[in-house]
XYZ file of C-alpha atoms in Angstrom:
276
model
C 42.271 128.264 61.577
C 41.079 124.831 63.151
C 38.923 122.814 60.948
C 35.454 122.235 62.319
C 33.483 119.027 63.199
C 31.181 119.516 59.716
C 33.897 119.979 57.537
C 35.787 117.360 58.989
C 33.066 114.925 57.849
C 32.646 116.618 54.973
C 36.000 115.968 53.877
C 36.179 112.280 55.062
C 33.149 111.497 53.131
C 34.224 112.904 50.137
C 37.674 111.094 50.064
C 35.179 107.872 50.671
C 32.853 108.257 47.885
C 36.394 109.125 45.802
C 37.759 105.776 46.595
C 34.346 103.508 46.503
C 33.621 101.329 43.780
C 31.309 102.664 41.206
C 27.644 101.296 42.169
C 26.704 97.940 39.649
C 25.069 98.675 36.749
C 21.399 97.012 36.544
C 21.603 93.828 34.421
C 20.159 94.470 31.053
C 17.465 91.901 30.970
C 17.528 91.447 27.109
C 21.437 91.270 26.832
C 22.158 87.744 27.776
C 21.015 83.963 27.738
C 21.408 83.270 31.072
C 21.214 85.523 34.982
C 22.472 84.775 37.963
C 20.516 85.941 41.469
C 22.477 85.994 44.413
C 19.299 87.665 46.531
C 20.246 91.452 45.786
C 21.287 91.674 42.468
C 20.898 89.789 39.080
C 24.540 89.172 37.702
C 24.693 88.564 33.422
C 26.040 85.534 32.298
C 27.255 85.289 28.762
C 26.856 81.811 28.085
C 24.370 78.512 29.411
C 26.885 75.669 29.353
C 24.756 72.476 28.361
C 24.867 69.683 25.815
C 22.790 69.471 23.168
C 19.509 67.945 23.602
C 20.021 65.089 21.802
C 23.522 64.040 23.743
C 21.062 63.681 27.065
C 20.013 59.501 26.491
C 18.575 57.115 28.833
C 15.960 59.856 30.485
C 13.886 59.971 26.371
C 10.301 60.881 27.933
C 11.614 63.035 30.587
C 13.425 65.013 27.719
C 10.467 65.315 25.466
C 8.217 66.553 28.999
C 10.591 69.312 29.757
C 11.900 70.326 26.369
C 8.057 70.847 25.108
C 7.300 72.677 28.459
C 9.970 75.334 27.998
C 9.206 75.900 24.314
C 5.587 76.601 24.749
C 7.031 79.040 27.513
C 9.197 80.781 25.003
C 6.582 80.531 21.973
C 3.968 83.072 24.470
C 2.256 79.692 25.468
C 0.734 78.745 28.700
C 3.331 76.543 30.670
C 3.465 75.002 33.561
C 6.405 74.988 36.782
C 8.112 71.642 37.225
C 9.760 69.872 39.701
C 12.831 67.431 38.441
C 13.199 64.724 41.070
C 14.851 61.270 41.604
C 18.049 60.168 41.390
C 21.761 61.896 41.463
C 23.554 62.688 38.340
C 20.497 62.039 35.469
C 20.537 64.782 34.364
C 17.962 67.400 35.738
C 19.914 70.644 35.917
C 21.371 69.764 32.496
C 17.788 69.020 30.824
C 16.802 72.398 32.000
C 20.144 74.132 31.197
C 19.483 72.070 27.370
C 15.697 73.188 26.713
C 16.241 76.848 27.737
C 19.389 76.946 25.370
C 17.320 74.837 22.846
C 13.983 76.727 22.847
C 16.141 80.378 22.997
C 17.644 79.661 19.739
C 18.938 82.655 17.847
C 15.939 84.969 19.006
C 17.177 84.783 22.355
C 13.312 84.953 23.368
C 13.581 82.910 26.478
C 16.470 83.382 29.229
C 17.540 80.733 32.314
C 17.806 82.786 35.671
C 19.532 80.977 38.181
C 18.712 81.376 41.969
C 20.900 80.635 44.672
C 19.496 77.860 47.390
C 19.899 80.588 49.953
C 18.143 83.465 48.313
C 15.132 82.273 48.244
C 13.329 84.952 50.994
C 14.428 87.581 47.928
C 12.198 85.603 45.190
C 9.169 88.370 45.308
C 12.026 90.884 44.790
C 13.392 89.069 41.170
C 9.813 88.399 40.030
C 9.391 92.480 40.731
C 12.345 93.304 38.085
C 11.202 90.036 35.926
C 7.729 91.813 35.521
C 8.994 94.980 34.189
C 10.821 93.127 30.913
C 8.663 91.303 27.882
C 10.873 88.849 27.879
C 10.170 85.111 28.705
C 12.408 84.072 31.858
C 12.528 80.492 33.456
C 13.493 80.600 36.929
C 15.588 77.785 38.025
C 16.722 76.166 41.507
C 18.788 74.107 41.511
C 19.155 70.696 44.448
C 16.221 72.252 46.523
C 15.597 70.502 49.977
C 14.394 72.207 52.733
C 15.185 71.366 56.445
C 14.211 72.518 59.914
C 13.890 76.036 60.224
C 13.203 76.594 56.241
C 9.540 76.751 56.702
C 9.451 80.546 55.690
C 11.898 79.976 52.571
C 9.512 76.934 51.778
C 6.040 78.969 52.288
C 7.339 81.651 50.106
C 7.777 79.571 46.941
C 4.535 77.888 47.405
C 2.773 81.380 47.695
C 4.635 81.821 43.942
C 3.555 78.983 42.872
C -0.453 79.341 43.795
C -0.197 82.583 43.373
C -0.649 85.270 46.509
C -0.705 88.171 47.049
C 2.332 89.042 44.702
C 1.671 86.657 42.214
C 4.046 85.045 39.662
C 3.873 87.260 36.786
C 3.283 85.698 33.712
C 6.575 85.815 31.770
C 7.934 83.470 34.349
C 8.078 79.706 35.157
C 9.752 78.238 37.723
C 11.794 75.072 37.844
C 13.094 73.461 40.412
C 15.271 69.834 41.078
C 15.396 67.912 44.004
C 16.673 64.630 44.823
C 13.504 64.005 46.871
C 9.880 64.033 45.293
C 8.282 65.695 48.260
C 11.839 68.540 48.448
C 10.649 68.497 52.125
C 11.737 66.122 54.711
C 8.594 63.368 55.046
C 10.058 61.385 58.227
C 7.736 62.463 61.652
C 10.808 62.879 63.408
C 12.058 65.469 61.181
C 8.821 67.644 61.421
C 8.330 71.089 63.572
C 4.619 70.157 64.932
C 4.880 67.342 67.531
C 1.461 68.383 68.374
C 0.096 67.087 65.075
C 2.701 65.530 62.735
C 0.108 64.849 59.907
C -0.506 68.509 59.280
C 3.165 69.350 58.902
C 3.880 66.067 56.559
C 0.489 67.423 54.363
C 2.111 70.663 54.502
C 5.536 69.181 53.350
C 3.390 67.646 50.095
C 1.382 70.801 49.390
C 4.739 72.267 48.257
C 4.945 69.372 45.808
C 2.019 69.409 44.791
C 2.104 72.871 43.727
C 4.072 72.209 40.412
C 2.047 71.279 37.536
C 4.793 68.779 35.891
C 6.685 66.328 38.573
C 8.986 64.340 36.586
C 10.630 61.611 37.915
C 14.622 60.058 37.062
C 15.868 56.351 37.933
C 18.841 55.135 37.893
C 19.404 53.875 34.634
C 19.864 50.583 33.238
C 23.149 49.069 31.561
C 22.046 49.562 28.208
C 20.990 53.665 29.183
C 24.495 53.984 30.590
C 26.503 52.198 27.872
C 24.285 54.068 24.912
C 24.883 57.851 26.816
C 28.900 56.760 26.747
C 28.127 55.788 23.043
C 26.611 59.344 22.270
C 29.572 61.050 23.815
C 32.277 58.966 22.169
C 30.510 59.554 19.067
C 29.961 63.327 18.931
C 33.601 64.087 20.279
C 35.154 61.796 17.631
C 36.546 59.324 20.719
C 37.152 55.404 20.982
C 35.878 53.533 23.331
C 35.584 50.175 25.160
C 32.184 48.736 26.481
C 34.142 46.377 29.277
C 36.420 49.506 30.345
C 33.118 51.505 30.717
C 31.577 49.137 32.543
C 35.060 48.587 34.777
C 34.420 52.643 35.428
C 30.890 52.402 36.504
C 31.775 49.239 38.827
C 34.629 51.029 40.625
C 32.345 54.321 41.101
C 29.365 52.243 42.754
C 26.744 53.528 39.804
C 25.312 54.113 36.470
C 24.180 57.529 35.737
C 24.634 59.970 32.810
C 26.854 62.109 35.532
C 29.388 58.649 35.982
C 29.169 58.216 32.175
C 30.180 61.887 31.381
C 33.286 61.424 34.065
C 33.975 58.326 31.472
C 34.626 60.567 28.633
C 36.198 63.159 30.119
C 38.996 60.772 30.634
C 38.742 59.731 27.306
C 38.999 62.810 26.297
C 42.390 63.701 28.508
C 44.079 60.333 27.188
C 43.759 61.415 24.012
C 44.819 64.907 24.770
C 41.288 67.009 23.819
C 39.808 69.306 25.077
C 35.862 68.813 25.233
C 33.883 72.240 24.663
């Protein structure tokens, strides 16, 4: 007896679903410190790797803005979003990484969701399965800068921002670094409108302007650098020289907390540690 067409598919989908994957489990939104957001699906992640807040020297106001921010977010205060800006390797993703980690404590009241550069079109999406937890979240992007043919990505975080039609619900904050102030390209040339290049450079700004704190980092000075090497050496038991830390900033071409952190981690190998 010859099989027919309906049973044949019958039969293939069955040995399909048998060898499938099980489907993900949802992320339990209370389980874990940190998330991860690819654009379909919010992955768990068991630990936020940052140093303490006191380790992060040379950026002292910019630590007290941001550390303050995120604690009224996780105390049930009003909070506002910020932008990080300025120059590479000061720290901005780890200040962020820090004050979530700092203001979650052992209540585990606040959580740091991390959203991929790319998934940004899915954003409405994640604030939908934010919404339905009581839990504080802060949403952070990390090295935002949009270029031609972003305009959508960029209109859709401004809408969060300000607030549109599906507004920002209000156990979320958003943070966001950039190495550029504006996170928009500012140059004419670089601009969709040839027609009228002022509205598309205001419309860069708007974006910008859109986050209540916009906190600036500098390169820092030789004293910032030297005393973030010092706070290192000193919490990870190592010995140090100023001249060979200044030798290692002058063969990398700068002085950042990102160069000095390099510094010790070779300390750290020479004397055959392990830094946690």
């Amino acid at each position: 007896m010859t099989e027919s067409g309906e049973q044949t598919l019958s039969r293939i989908a069955a040995a399909l679903e048998r060898i499938a994957p099980p489907p993900a489990s949802a992320a339990d939104l209370l389980a874990a410190p940190a998330y991860g957001w690819d654009g379909l699906a919010l992955t768990q992640v068991e630990r936020i790797v940052a140093p303490p807040l006191a380790l992060l020297r040379g950026i002292d106001r910019q630590r007290a803005t941001v550390a303050d921010n995120v604690a009224r977010h996780a105390a049930g205060s009003d909070a506002h979003d910020m932008l990080l800006w300025g120059s590479r390797g000061m720290g901005k993703s780890a200040l962020v990484r820090a004050s979530v980690a700092a203001a979650a404590g052992d209540s585990g009241r606040i959580a740091l969701v991390q959203a991929a550069g790319d998934a940004l079109g899915s954003l409405p999406a994640l604030m939908a399965t934010l919404q339905q937890s009581e839990r504080r979240f802060l949403l952070f992007i990390d090295d935002i800068g949009f270029g031609a043919g972003q305009e959508s990505e960029a209109r859709i975080l401004r809408s969060l921002l300000e607030g549109g039609v599906s507004p920002r619900p209000g156990n979320v904050r958003i943070a966001v670094t950039s190495n550029r102030r504006a996170i928009v390209a500012r140059h004419l040339s670089e601009q969709d409108d040839p027609i009228n290049p002022r509205d598309s450079v205001d419309d860069a700004l708007a974006l910008a302007d859109r986050f209540g704190l916009s906190i600036g980092f500098h390169n820092c000075s030789q004293d910032d650098y030297l005393a973030i090497i010092e706070a290192y050496a000193d919490h990870y038991g190592l010995t140090w020289d100023v001249s060979e830390a200044l030798e290692w900033s002058k063969r990398r071409g700068a002085r950042s907390g990102r160069v000095a952190r390099h510094f010790i981690t070779e300390l750290a190998g020479r004397a055959g540690r392990a830094l946690v």
